[in-house]
């Protein structure tokens, strides 16, 4: 997977006042960031292409993983059946999950036998746009993709609401204080405690979390 | 295998008879419970009268070495729906009861003197004793008392105060591997029927007994290995469910806009990540709990767990998806600890978590508490346990509560509360909610193996009538799986892996020396549904009862803004086969 900001030479407008926080933590602390990944983070990339193109060609996801592991996909809450036809547009929310249990799981599964049972919420915009352009996409990771892709996205960096990040850091402050080996805020080394004391303001920040 | 009949209304006190299975030979689980109810219970009887019966039946492979064989069915005429009911549960009693040699326990009659009884069953026989000291004990305290009395090798089937008070949402509790009363046959109020029979607890002890002997032990061993391998290699049964439990569904159903929130007002809950299966598993790990655990011995899937409180002390078993939804999003509550506390209280009082959560949602809509107020929700559950006037209303379910407080938006079918999938977003599930013989029930059309079973021949799911046909076939397949007594979660692996399905049939054949085919299994499912449907018709149910509440057709559900669009004419076709 490539760095979102370096993907395929995209020209992406810079933030006027970007804040960049990089944490290096023990592996056992990665689950502390789970809710951020479930709630959704955004990444930059070329949009107007298929889900398969977006995830595999731009972010290095293996086609086999997409086909076999990610069995349940939503675009803006619509259940997707064909990853080669469903288009990722600018501002879209793309949610990735493994196969789910039960009838509901079977019904929501991509291209599944029971897809007709959720016809009203199936993704219908299956035409790839004529041209790709730079844009941003909200990604939500659930269950197995959360465990398997979450650390990769965190290492390469995600854009997420700053107040949500601060809430996560506060909620696990004691654990992170112990297990956070390095804190870099806007390019400068810092301490975890100082990070919590900073005024984060509003807006989004670029968060990277690396494992020791 | 014998049937243990106990006439609780016999003159001179309860009378025990152990009789051969007779016409019920070869049946197990739901097939057995529904056969007994349809043949022996007058459909128009009052569910709490002496004429109703409570049938407790292990599965066909319970008490053997077969994996996932520990489900147990409870059947009766339901005090909640007024129709036939089969509610099933995990836990240890299924295996123990089968090892004791019983295909079923049937509680009949009604004690005239109002005594409360305990029933002890071991290899030497059955002993029934009145014990007033058990009155209104919670299930946890009750089981502890039974352990002191009968030792720690027992398995218990019991009711809490809700069952004694004959509330329509009362469950029958089954102890788990740790002898905690955490597994429940909750739907439809079987606990109230057990309460009406004056039975507080059935204590089972299989000391000195071993597994049931198969006709062909080697064939059973081989088939079981194939079956287990199939479950372990499948991503749902081998990875997803063990890692995150059934609540793995929360994020996905929420993303689909099908996660009923604030009493089915909207289909997406903003606080979902705080109560998801992923967060629940992390919370359990961080507190020293267990996110991967079976509900009975012989479980390979291990979709349950142990939930600890903030101080690291046991609070309850890992709340299931339906419970987290019912007490969580459906009431606007995003606090896992509060949800776990309500799960504990439900288990202790002996009440169905789905019905209770749906009822509190209706109560919140009525203004008894605000959506999102976890403390108020806990107080309402405690009203049920205390049996206050308000508690007795709530303990009789969402339909009664809606009537008492004048609420139109009550998500029930045949007076049973809907589970955690909004039928407007997933309309095929709505067909099953509407037409199931059980009332709104997500497990009634759960066995997604219909395409392998070829139930009803090939169905093109893309045709408009596909949803009707699919729902019918799902209900048939589910009735068949319920009749084997196997855990329904095997269905996903069976769907994807024909060899796993064949292994299931091979296990049945190896144990009983039969030559069952998939067609036989389908025929069994159809027969069960027909019996249940006929019972309901005689009890006064018509096509008009196979409907969702009107507001599902009128109120669009955000975020997709869809209404339930399946026509009444199509719903009426479900039972045309």
mmCIF file of C-alpha atoms in Angstrom, chain B residues 98-443:
data_model
loop_
_atom_site.group_PDB
_atom_site.id
_atom_site.type_symbol
_atom_site.label_atom_id
_atom_site.label_comp_id
_atom_site.label_asym_id
_atom_site.label_seq_id
_atom_site.Cartn_x
_atom_site.Cartn_y
_atom_site.Cartn_z
ATOM 1 C CA UNK B 98 -29.777 -36.797 26.121
ATOM 2 C CA UNK B 99 -27.142 -38.788 28.028
ATOM 3 C CA UNK B 100 -29.782 -39.470 30.666
ATOM 4 C CA UNK B 101 -31.729 -41.163 27.893
ATOM 5 C CA UNK B 102 -34.572 -38.725 27.421
ATOM 6 C CA UNK B 103 -35.745 -37.513 24.033
ATOM 7 C CA UNK B 104 -37.892 -34.978 25.854
ATOM 8 C CA UNK B 105 -39.344 -33.820 29.127
ATOM 9 C CA UNK B 106 -43.027 -32.927 28.877
ATOM 10 C CA UNK B 107 -44.543 -30.906 31.698
ATOM 11 C CA UNK B 108 -48.310 -31.315 31.770
ATOM 12 C CA UNK B 109 -51.212 -30.190 33.936
ATOM 13 C CA UNK B 110 -51.031 -27.564 36.627
ATOM 14 C CA UNK B 111 -50.581 -27.916 40.379
ATOM 15 C CA UNK B 112 -53.791 -27.103 42.183
ATOM 16 C CA UNK B 113 -52.233 -26.109 45.472
ATOM 17 C CA UNK B 114 -49.858 -23.539 43.996
ATOM 18 C CA UNK B 115 -46.642 -25.177 45.175
ATOM 19 C CA UNK B 116 -43.310 -24.382 43.590
ATOM 20 C CA UNK B 117 -41.288 -27.494 42.708
ATOM 21 C CA UNK B 118 -37.762 -28.541 41.927
ATOM 22 C CA UNK B 119 -37.181 -31.643 39.838
ATOM 23 C CA UNK B 120 -33.987 -33.661 40.156
ATOM 24 C CA UNK B 121 -33.128 -36.167 37.447
ATOM 25 C CA UNK B 122 -30.191 -38.549 37.426
ATOM 26 C CA UNK B 123 -29.471 -42.097 36.291
ATOM 27 C CA UNK B 124 -31.438 -43.479 39.230
ATOM 28 C CA UNK B 125 -34.647 -41.683 38.419
ATOM 29 C CA UNK B 126 -36.691 -38.564 38.996
ATOM 30 C CA UNK B 127 -37.413 -36.835 42.297
ATOM 31 C CA UNK B 128 -39.882 -33.976 42.569
ATOM 32 C CA UNK B 129 -39.929 -31.856 45.713
ATOM 33 C CA UNK B 130 -41.883 -28.758 46.681
ATOM 34 C CA UNK B 131 -39.500 -26.040 47.821
ATOM 35 C CA UNK B 132 -40.941 -22.666 48.801
ATOM 36 C CA UNK B 133 -37.461 -21.350 49.600
ATOM 37 C CA UNK B 134 -36.880 -20.985 45.869
ATOM 38 C CA UNK B 135 -39.711 -18.502 45.443
ATOM 39 C CA UNK B 136 -38.743 -15.434 43.408
ATOM 40 C CA UNK B 137 -35.054 -16.304 43.411
ATOM 41 C CA UNK B 138 -33.101 -14.937 40.490
ATOM 42 C CA UNK B 139 -31.578 -17.537 38.197
ATOM 43 C CA UNK B 140 -28.034 -16.874 39.458
ATOM 44 C CA UNK B 141 -28.910 -17.348 43.138
ATOM 45 C CA UNK B 142 -31.075 -20.329 42.268
ATOM 46 C CA UNK B 143 -28.277 -22.153 40.457
ATOM 47 C CA UNK B 144 -25.857 -21.451 43.316
ATOM 48 C CA UNK B 145 -28.390 -22.933 45.731
ATOM 49 C CA UNK B 146 -28.812 -26.025 43.539
ATOM 50 C CA UNK B 147 -25.026 -26.482 43.358
ATOM 51 C CA UNK B 148 -24.825 -26.485 47.139
ATOM 52 C CA UNK B 149 -27.607 -29.018 47.278
ATOM 53 C CA UNK B 150 -26.709 -31.339 44.405
ATOM 54 C CA UNK B 151 -23.007 -30.717 43.772
ATOM 55 C CA UNK B 152 -21.136 -28.984 41.016
ATOM 56 C CA UNK B 153 -21.628 -31.551 38.238
ATOM 57 C CA UNK B 154 -25.187 -30.545 37.530
ATOM 58 C CA UNK B 155 -26.876 -28.705 34.689
ATOM 59 C CA UNK B 156 -29.976 -26.621 35.373
ATOM 60 C CA UNK B 157 -33.100 -25.626 33.467
ATOM 61 C CA UNK B 158 -34.844 -22.881 35.377
ATOM 62 C CA UNK B 159 -37.022 -19.808 35.504
ATOM 63 C CA UNK B 160 -36.468 -16.536 37.289
ATOM 64 C CA UNK B 161 -39.052 -14.247 38.906
ATOM 65 C CA UNK B 162 -40.471 -13.270 35.490
ATOM 66 C CA UNK B 163 -41.466 -16.883 34.836
ATOM 67 C CA UNK B 164 -42.979 -17.269 38.282
ATOM 68 C CA UNK B 165 -44.980 -14.096 37.675
ATOM 69 C CA UNK B 166 -46.047 -15.636 34.341
ATOM 70 C CA UNK B 167 -44.917 -12.699 32.265
ATOM 71 C CA UNK B 168 -45.335 -13.231 28.542
ATOM 72 C CA UNK B 169 -41.706 -12.380 27.833
ATOM 73 C CA UNK B 170 -40.312 -14.826 30.409
ATOM 74 C CA UNK B 171 -37.523 -17.151 29.311
ATOM 75 C CA UNK B 172 -36.345 -20.607 30.313
ATOM 76 C CA UNK B 173 -32.702 -20.493 31.425
ATOM 77 C CA UNK B 174 -30.058 -23.150 30.730
ATOM 78 C CA UNK B 175 -26.723 -23.252 32.480
ATOM 79 C CA UNK B 176 -23.514 -22.955 30.495
ATOM 80 C CA UNK B 177 -20.204 -24.760 30.927
ATOM 81 C CA UNK B 178 -19.410 -22.653 34.002
ATOM 82 C CA UNK B 179 -22.831 -23.455 35.468
ATOM 83 C CA UNK B 180 -24.091 -19.948 35.021
ATOM 84 C CA UNK B 181 -27.685 -19.424 33.835
ATOM 85 C CA UNK B 182 -26.656 -17.486 30.757
ATOM 86 C CA UNK B 183 -28.296 -19.345 27.886
ATOM 87 C CA UNK B 184 -32.001 -18.819 27.336
ATOM 88 C CA UNK B 185 -34.921 -20.059 25.321
ATOM 89 C CA UNK B 186 -36.238 -16.561 25.386
ATOM 90 C CA UNK B 187 -38.680 -15.948 22.610
ATOM 91 C CA UNK B 188 -42.392 -16.205 23.126
ATOM 92 C CA UNK B 189 -42.606 -16.601 26.894
ATOM 93 C CA UNK B 190 -41.931 -20.313 27.552
ATOM 94 C CA UNK B 191 -40.764 -19.296 31.046
ATOM 95 C CA UNK B 192 -44.316 -18.245 31.886
ATOM 96 C CA UNK B 193 -45.607 -21.683 30.876
ATOM 97 C CA UNK B 194 -42.974 -23.354 33.055
ATOM 98 C CA UNK B 195 -44.071 -21.006 35.851
ATOM 99 C CA UNK B 196 -47.706 -21.992 35.322
ATOM 100 C CA UNK B 197 -46.669 -25.634 35.808
ATOM 101 C CA UNK B 198 -45.185 -24.688 39.182
ATOM 102 C CA UNK B 199 -41.691 -25.823 38.171
ATOM 103 C CA UNK B 200 -38.879 -23.530 39.258
ATOM 104 C CA UNK B 201 -35.942 -25.670 38.263
ATOM 105 C CA UNK B 202 -35.042 -28.984 36.682
ATOM 106 C CA UNK B 203 -31.667 -30.203 37.912
ATOM 107 C CA UNK B 204 -29.898 -32.723 35.700
ATOM 108 C CA UNK B 205 -26.996 -34.911 36.761
ATOM 109 C CA UNK B 206 -25.454 -37.368 34.310
ATOM 110 C CA UNK B 207 -22.786 -38.649 36.705
ATOM 111 C CA UNK B 208 -21.920 -42.221 35.829
ATOM 112 C CA UNK B 209 -23.205 -41.970 32.284
ATOM 113 C CA UNK B 210 -21.274 -41.647 29.072
ATOM 114 C CA UNK B 211 -22.033 -40.428 25.573
ATOM 115 C CA UNK B 212 -24.821 -42.105 23.616
ATOM 116 C CA UNK B 213 -23.573 -44.942 21.450
ATOM 117 C CA UNK B 214 -23.800 -44.535 17.685
ATOM 118 C CA UNK B 215 -24.764 -47.356 15.331
ATOM 119 C CA UNK B 216 -21.560 -46.762 13.401
ATOM 120 C CA UNK B 217 -18.935 -45.135 15.633
ATOM 121 C CA UNK B 218 -16.233 -45.003 12.974
ATOM 122 C CA UNK B 219 -18.486 -43.368 10.420
ATOM 123 C CA UNK B 220 -19.631 -40.835 12.998
ATOM 124 C CA UNK B 221 -16.022 -40.050 13.896
ATOM 125 C CA UNK B 222 -15.088 -39.517 10.259
ATOM 126 C CA UNK B 223 -18.143 -37.402 9.457
ATOM 127 C CA UNK B 224 -17.655 -35.334 12.594
ATOM 128 C CA UNK B 225 -14.039 -34.634 11.630
ATOM 129 C CA UNK B 226 -15.094 -33.462 8.162
ATOM 130 C CA UNK B 227 -17.814 -31.342 9.751
ATOM 131 C CA UNK B 228 -15.431 -29.759 12.253
ATOM 132 C CA UNK B 229 -12.789 -29.142 9.604
ATOM 133 C CA UNK B 230 -15.432 -27.432 7.486
ATOM 134 C CA UNK B 231 -16.468 -25.151 10.336
ATOM 135 C CA UNK B 232 -12.886 -24.298 11.200
ATOM 136 C CA UNK B 233 -11.805 -23.435 7.690
ATOM 137 C CA UNK B 234 -14.760 -21.180 6.929
ATOM 138 C CA UNK B 235 -14.093 -17.454 7.502
ATOM 139 C CA UNK B 236 -17.359 -16.900 9.368
ATOM 140 C CA UNK B 237 -17.420 -19.918 11.644
ATOM 141 C CA UNK B 238 -13.645 -20.270 11.872
ATOM 142 C CA UNK B 239 -12.619 -16.627 12.204
ATOM 143 C CA UNK B 240 -15.259 -13.905 12.392
ATOM 144 C CA UNK B 241 -17.569 -15.411 14.988
ATOM 145 C CA UNK B 242 -14.792 -16.680 17.270
ATOM 146 C CA UNK B 243 -12.991 -13.334 17.162
ATOM 147 C CA UNK B 244 -15.914 -10.954 17.612
ATOM 148 C CA UNK B 245 -18.973 -13.025 18.532
ATOM 149 C CA UNK B 246 -22.403 -12.545 17.021
ATOM 150 C CA UNK B 247 -22.145 -8.803 17.588
ATOM 151 C CA UNK B 248 -19.743 -8.758 14.631
ATOM 152 C CA UNK B 249 -22.908 -7.937 12.703
ATOM 153 C CA UNK B 250 -23.530 -4.567 14.352
ATOM 154 C CA UNK B 251 -21.243 -2.397 12.217
ATOM 155 C CA UNK B 252 -22.311 -4.058 9.000
ATOM 156 C CA UNK B 253 -26.056 -3.948 9.614
ATOM 157 C CA UNK B 254 -25.672 -0.344 10.738
ATOM 158 C CA UNK B 255 -23.764 0.528 7.583
ATOM 159 C CA UNK B 256 -26.550 -1.046 5.553
ATOM 160 C CA UNK B 257 -28.974 1.344 7.264
ATOM 161 C CA UNK B 258 -30.861 -1.643 8.640
ATOM 162 C CA UNK B 259 -29.919 -1.267 12.326
ATOM 163 C CA UNK B 260 -33.138 -0.217 14.089
ATOM 164 C CA UNK B 261 -32.437 2.792 16.240
ATOM 165 C CA UNK B 262 -34.652 4.618 18.746
ATOM 166 C CA UNK B 263 -37.571 2.200 18.427
ATOM 167 C CA UNK B 264 -37.191 1.640 14.684
ATOM 168 C CA UNK B 265 -37.220 5.363 13.922
ATOM 169 C CA UNK B 266 -34.036 5.357 11.839
ATOM 170 C CA UNK B 267 -31.733 2.686 10.461
ATOM 171 C CA UNK B 268 -28.387 3.911 11.615
ATOM 172 C CA UNK B 269 -27.006 4.541 15.103
ATOM 173 C CA UNK B 270 -24.385 7.285 15.562
ATOM 174 C CA UNK B 271 -22.846 5.523 18.577
ATOM 175 C CA UNK B 272 -22.310 2.242 16.781
ATOM 176 C CA UNK B 273 -18.538 2.011 17.183
ATOM 177 C CA UNK B 274 -18.941 2.173 20.969
ATOM 178 C CA UNK B 275 -21.114 -0.948 21.048
ATOM 179 C CA UNK B 276 -19.849 -2.917 18.055
ATOM 180 C CA UNK B 277 -18.571 -6.474 18.288
ATOM 181 C CA UNK B 278 -15.083 -5.228 17.546
ATOM 182 C CA UNK B 279 -15.160 -2.795 20.479
ATOM 183 C CA UNK B 280 -16.875 -5.345 22.688
ATOM 184 C CA UNK B 281 -14.126 -7.913 22.048
ATOM 185 C CA UNK B 282 -11.403 -5.350 22.756
ATOM 186 C CA UNK B 283 -13.150 -4.313 25.963
ATOM 187 C CA UNK B 284 -13.375 -7.909 27.112
ATOM 188 C CA UNK B 285 -9.721 -8.565 26.375
ATOM 189 C CA UNK B 286 -8.585 -5.391 28.118
ATOM 190 C CA UNK B 287 -10.511 -6.340 31.281
ATOM 191 C CA UNK B 288 -9.408 -9.942 31.465
ATOM 192 C CA UNK B 289 -12.608 -11.334 30.014
ATOM 193 C CA UNK B 290 -12.862 -13.844 27.181
ATOM 194 C CA UNK B 291 -14.027 -12.903 23.689
ATOM 195 C CA UNK B 292 -13.877 -16.478 22.356
ATOM 196 C CA UNK B 293 -15.865 -19.080 24.253
ATOM 197 C CA UNK B 294 -18.429 -21.813 23.653
ATOM 198 C CA UNK B 295 -21.889 -21.950 25.186
ATOM 199 C CA UNK B 296 -21.692 -25.740 25.532
ATOM 200 C CA UNK B 297 -19.089 -28.487 25.381
ATOM 201 C CA UNK B 298 -18.480 -29.647 21.844
ATOM 202 C CA UNK B 299 -18.831 -26.182 20.357
ATOM 203 C CA UNK B 300 -16.235 -25.499 17.696
ATOM 204 C CA UNK B 301 -17.411 -22.046 16.645
ATOM 205 C CA UNK B 302 -17.014 -20.419 20.079
ATOM 206 C CA UNK B 303 -19.071 -17.304 19.328
ATOM 207 C CA UNK B 304 -19.740 -16.484 22.960
ATOM 208 C CA UNK B 305 -17.514 -14.875 25.573
ATOM 209 C CA UNK B 306 -17.238 -13.551 29.094
ATOM 210 C CA UNK B 307 -17.866 -9.886 29.887
ATOM 211 C CA UNK B 308 -16.182 -8.326 32.912
ATOM 212 C CA UNK B 309 -17.098 -5.062 34.591
ATOM 213 C CA UNK B 310 -14.712 -2.102 34.848
ATOM 214 C CA UNK B 311 -13.062 -3.671 37.884
ATOM 215 C CA UNK B 312 -12.397 -6.945 36.097
ATOM 216 C CA UNK B 313 -15.141 -8.943 37.829
ATOM 217 C CA UNK B 314 -17.541 -11.241 35.994
ATOM 218 C CA UNK B 315 -20.705 -9.408 35.010
ATOM 219 C CA UNK B 316 -22.362 -11.545 32.357
ATOM 220 C CA UNK B 317 -21.684 -13.678 29.327
ATOM 221 C CA UNK B 318 -20.756 -11.761 26.201
ATOM 222 C CA UNK B 319 -24.044 -10.079 25.242
ATOM 223 C CA UNK B 320 -25.239 -11.297 21.858
ATOM 224 C CA UNK B 321 -25.793 -9.121 18.798
ATOM 225 C CA UNK B 322 -29.523 -9.027 19.364
ATOM 226 C CA UNK B 323 -29.125 -8.085 23.009
ATOM 227 C CA UNK B 324 -26.609 -5.330 22.332
ATOM 228 C CA UNK B 325 -28.950 -3.926 19.718
ATOM 229 C CA UNK B 326 -32.143 -4.270 21.790
ATOM 230 C CA UNK B 327 -30.760 -2.632 24.902
ATOM 231 C CA UNK B 328 -28.376 -0.441 22.930
ATOM 232 C CA UNK B 329 -29.231 1.276 19.640
ATOM 233 C CA UNK B 330 -32.928 0.506 19.876
ATOM 234 C CA UNK B 331 -32.967 2.571 23.055
ATOM 235 C CA UNK B 332 -30.347 5.063 21.868
ATOM 236 C CA UNK B 333 -27.816 3.719 24.385
ATOM 237 C CA UNK B 334 -24.128 3.548 23.465
ATOM 238 C CA UNK B 335 -22.777 2.326 26.800
ATOM 239 C CA UNK B 336 -21.545 -1.288 26.660
ATOM 240 C CA UNK B 337 -21.381 -1.586 30.436
ATOM 241 C CA UNK B 338 -25.005 -0.522 30.809
ATOM 242 C CA UNK B 339 -26.025 -2.970 28.089
ATOM 243 C CA UNK B 340 -24.094 -5.759 29.798
ATOM 244 C CA UNK B 341 -25.780 -4.913 33.092
ATOM 245 C CA UNK B 342 -29.210 -5.214 31.463
ATOM 246 C CA UNK B 343 -28.167 -8.521 29.926
ATOM 247 C CA UNK B 344 -27.221 -9.750 33.394
ATOM 248 C CA UNK B 345 -30.537 -8.564 34.848
ATOM 249 C CA UNK B 346 -32.504 -10.163 31.994
ATOM 250 C CA UNK B 347 -30.727 -13.474 32.577
ATOM 251 C CA UNK B 348 -31.272 -13.261 36.314
ATOM 252 C CA UNK B 349 -34.972 -12.338 36.110
ATOM 253 C CA UNK B 350 -35.387 -14.818 33.266
ATOM 254 C CA UNK B 351 -36.664 -12.597 30.492
ATOM 255 C CA UNK B 352 -36.087 -12.431 26.750
ATOM 256 C CA UNK B 353 -33.489 -9.780 25.955
ATOM 257 C CA UNK B 354 -34.970 -8.965 22.545
ATOM 258 C CA UNK B 355 -38.485 -8.514 23.907
ATOM 259 C CA UNK B 356 -37.215 -6.521 26.881
ATOM 260 C CA UNK B 357 -35.107 -4.150 24.780
ATOM 261 C CA UNK B 358 -37.898 -3.646 22.258
ATOM 262 C CA UNK B 359 -40.323 -3.006 25.115
ATOM 263 C CA UNK B 360 -38.069 -0.378 26.655
ATOM 264 C CA UNK B 361 -37.812 1.244 23.233
ATOM 265 C CA UNK B 362 -41.616 1.479 23.128
ATOM 266 C CA UNK B 363 -41.646 2.740 26.728
ATOM 267 C CA UNK B 364 -39.143 5.426 25.783
ATOM 268 C CA UNK B 365 -41.330 6.478 22.888
ATOM 269 C CA UNK B 366 -44.181 6.680 25.383
ATOM 270 C CA UNK B 367 -42.117 9.081 27.467
ATOM 271 C CA UNK B 368 -41.270 6.781 30.385
ATOM 272 C CA UNK B 369 -37.603 7.566 29.784
ATOM 273 C CA UNK B 370 -35.523 9.435 27.262
ATOM 274 C CA UNK B 371 -33.775 7.653 24.427
ATOM 275 C CA UNK B 372 -30.148 7.289 25.409
ATOM 276 C CA UNK B 373 -30.785 7.324 29.151
ATOM 277 C CA UNK B 374 -29.016 4.126 30.238
ATOM 278 C CA UNK B 375 -29.749 4.553 33.941
ATOM 279 C CA UNK B 376 -33.454 4.944 33.271
ATOM 280 C CA UNK B 377 -33.422 1.840 31.067
ATOM 281 C CA UNK B 378 -31.786 -0.185 33.836
ATOM 282 C CA UNK B 379 -34.413 1.088 36.275
ATOM 283 C CA UNK B 380 -37.163 -0.093 33.933
ATOM 284 C CA UNK B 381 -35.643 -3.579 33.739
ATOM 285 C CA UNK B 382 -35.470 -3.650 37.530
ATOM 286 C CA UNK B 383 -39.189 -2.836 37.680
ATOM 287 C CA UNK B 384 -39.746 -6.132 35.891
ATOM 288 C CA UNK B 385 -37.622 -8.033 38.379
ATOM 289 C CA UNK B 386 -39.474 -6.496 41.303
ATOM 290 C CA UNK B 387 -42.835 -7.221 39.727
ATOM 291 C CA UNK B 388 -44.211 -3.736 40.270
ATOM 292 C CA UNK B 389 -47.343 -2.754 38.378
ATOM 293 C CA UNK B 390 -45.205 -1.069 35.742
ATOM 294 C CA UNK B 391 -42.825 -4.027 35.707
ATOM 295 C CA UNK B 392 -45.655 -6.446 35.029
ATOM 296 C CA UNK B 393 -46.738 -4.355 32.067
ATOM 297 C CA UNK B 394 -43.206 -4.221 30.668
ATOM 298 C CA UNK B 395 -42.638 -7.911 31.346
ATOM 299 C CA UNK B 396 -45.536 -8.741 29.094
ATOM 300 C CA UNK B 397 -43.727 -7.355 26.107
ATOM 301 C CA UNK B 398 -43.751 -4.591 23.548
ATOM 302 C CA UNK B 399 -47.279 -5.181 22.236
ATOM 303 C CA UNK B 400 -48.882 -4.959 25.688
ATOM 304 C CA UNK B 401 -46.727 -1.974 26.642
ATOM 305 C CA UNK B 402 -47.663 -0.190 23.418
ATOM 306 C CA UNK B 403 -51.352 -0.732 24.100
ATOM 307 C CA UNK B 404 -51.150 0.395 27.708
ATOM 308 C CA UNK B 405 -49.373 3.618 26.805
ATOM 309 C CA UNK B 406 -51.192 4.312 23.531
ATOM 310 C CA UNK B 407 -48.252 3.976 21.184
ATOM 311 C CA UNK B 408 -48.814 3.209 17.504
ATOM 312 C CA UNK B 409 -45.215 2.509 16.563
ATOM 313 C CA UNK B 410 -44.828 -0.941 18.099
ATOM 314 C CA UNK B 411 -42.491 -3.239 16.112
ATOM 315 C CA UNK B 412 -44.185 -6.608 16.557
ATOM 316 C CA UNK B 413 -45.665 -9.396 14.454
ATOM 317 C CA UNK B 414 -48.127 -11.727 16.148
ATOM 318 C CA UNK B 415 -47.318 -9.709 19.299
ATOM 319 C CA UNK B 416 -43.650 -10.758 19.269
ATOM 320 C CA UNK B 417 -41.035 -8.015 19.004
ATOM 321 C CA UNK B 418 -38.895 -7.746 15.902
ATOM 322 C CA UNK B 419 -35.200 -8.474 16.218
ATOM 323 C CA UNK B 420 -32.295 -6.355 15.053
ATOM 324 C CA UNK B 421 -32.881 -6.014 11.326
ATOM 325 C CA UNK B 422 -35.236 -3.371 9.987
ATOM 326 C CA UNK B 423 -37.470 -5.078 7.415
ATOM 327 C CA UNK B 424 -37.682 -1.909 5.328
ATOM 328 C CA UNK B 425 -33.975 -2.086 4.511
ATOM 329 C CA UNK B 426 -33.743 -5.871 4.174
ATOM 330 C CA UNK B 427 -37.185 -6.670 2.803
ATOM 331 C CA UNK B 428 -36.630 -10.384 2.427
ATOM 332 C CA UNK B 429 -36.210 -10.650 6.190
ATOM 333 C CA UNK B 430 -39.467 -8.704 6.510
ATOM 334 C CA UNK B 431 -41.227 -11.464 4.585
ATOM 335 C CA UNK B 432 -40.006 -13.962 7.158
ATOM 336 C CA UNK B 433 -40.940 -11.698 10.082
ATOM 337 C CA UNK B 434 -44.463 -11.409 8.674
ATOM 338 C CA UNK B 435 -45.123 -15.026 7.793
ATOM 339 C CA UNK B 436 -43.194 -17.050 10.349
ATOM 340 C CA UNK B 437 -45.303 -19.319 12.504
ATOM 341 C CA UNK B 438 -43.379 -17.966 15.483
ATOM 342 C CA UNK B 439 -44.050 -14.226 15.221
ATOM 343 C CA UNK B 440 -41.288 -11.796 14.221
ATOM 344 C CA UNK B 441 -38.237 -14.001 14.378
ATOM 345 C CA UNK B 442 -34.892 -13.536 12.671
ATOM 346 C CA UNK B 443 -33.947 -17.183 13.112
#
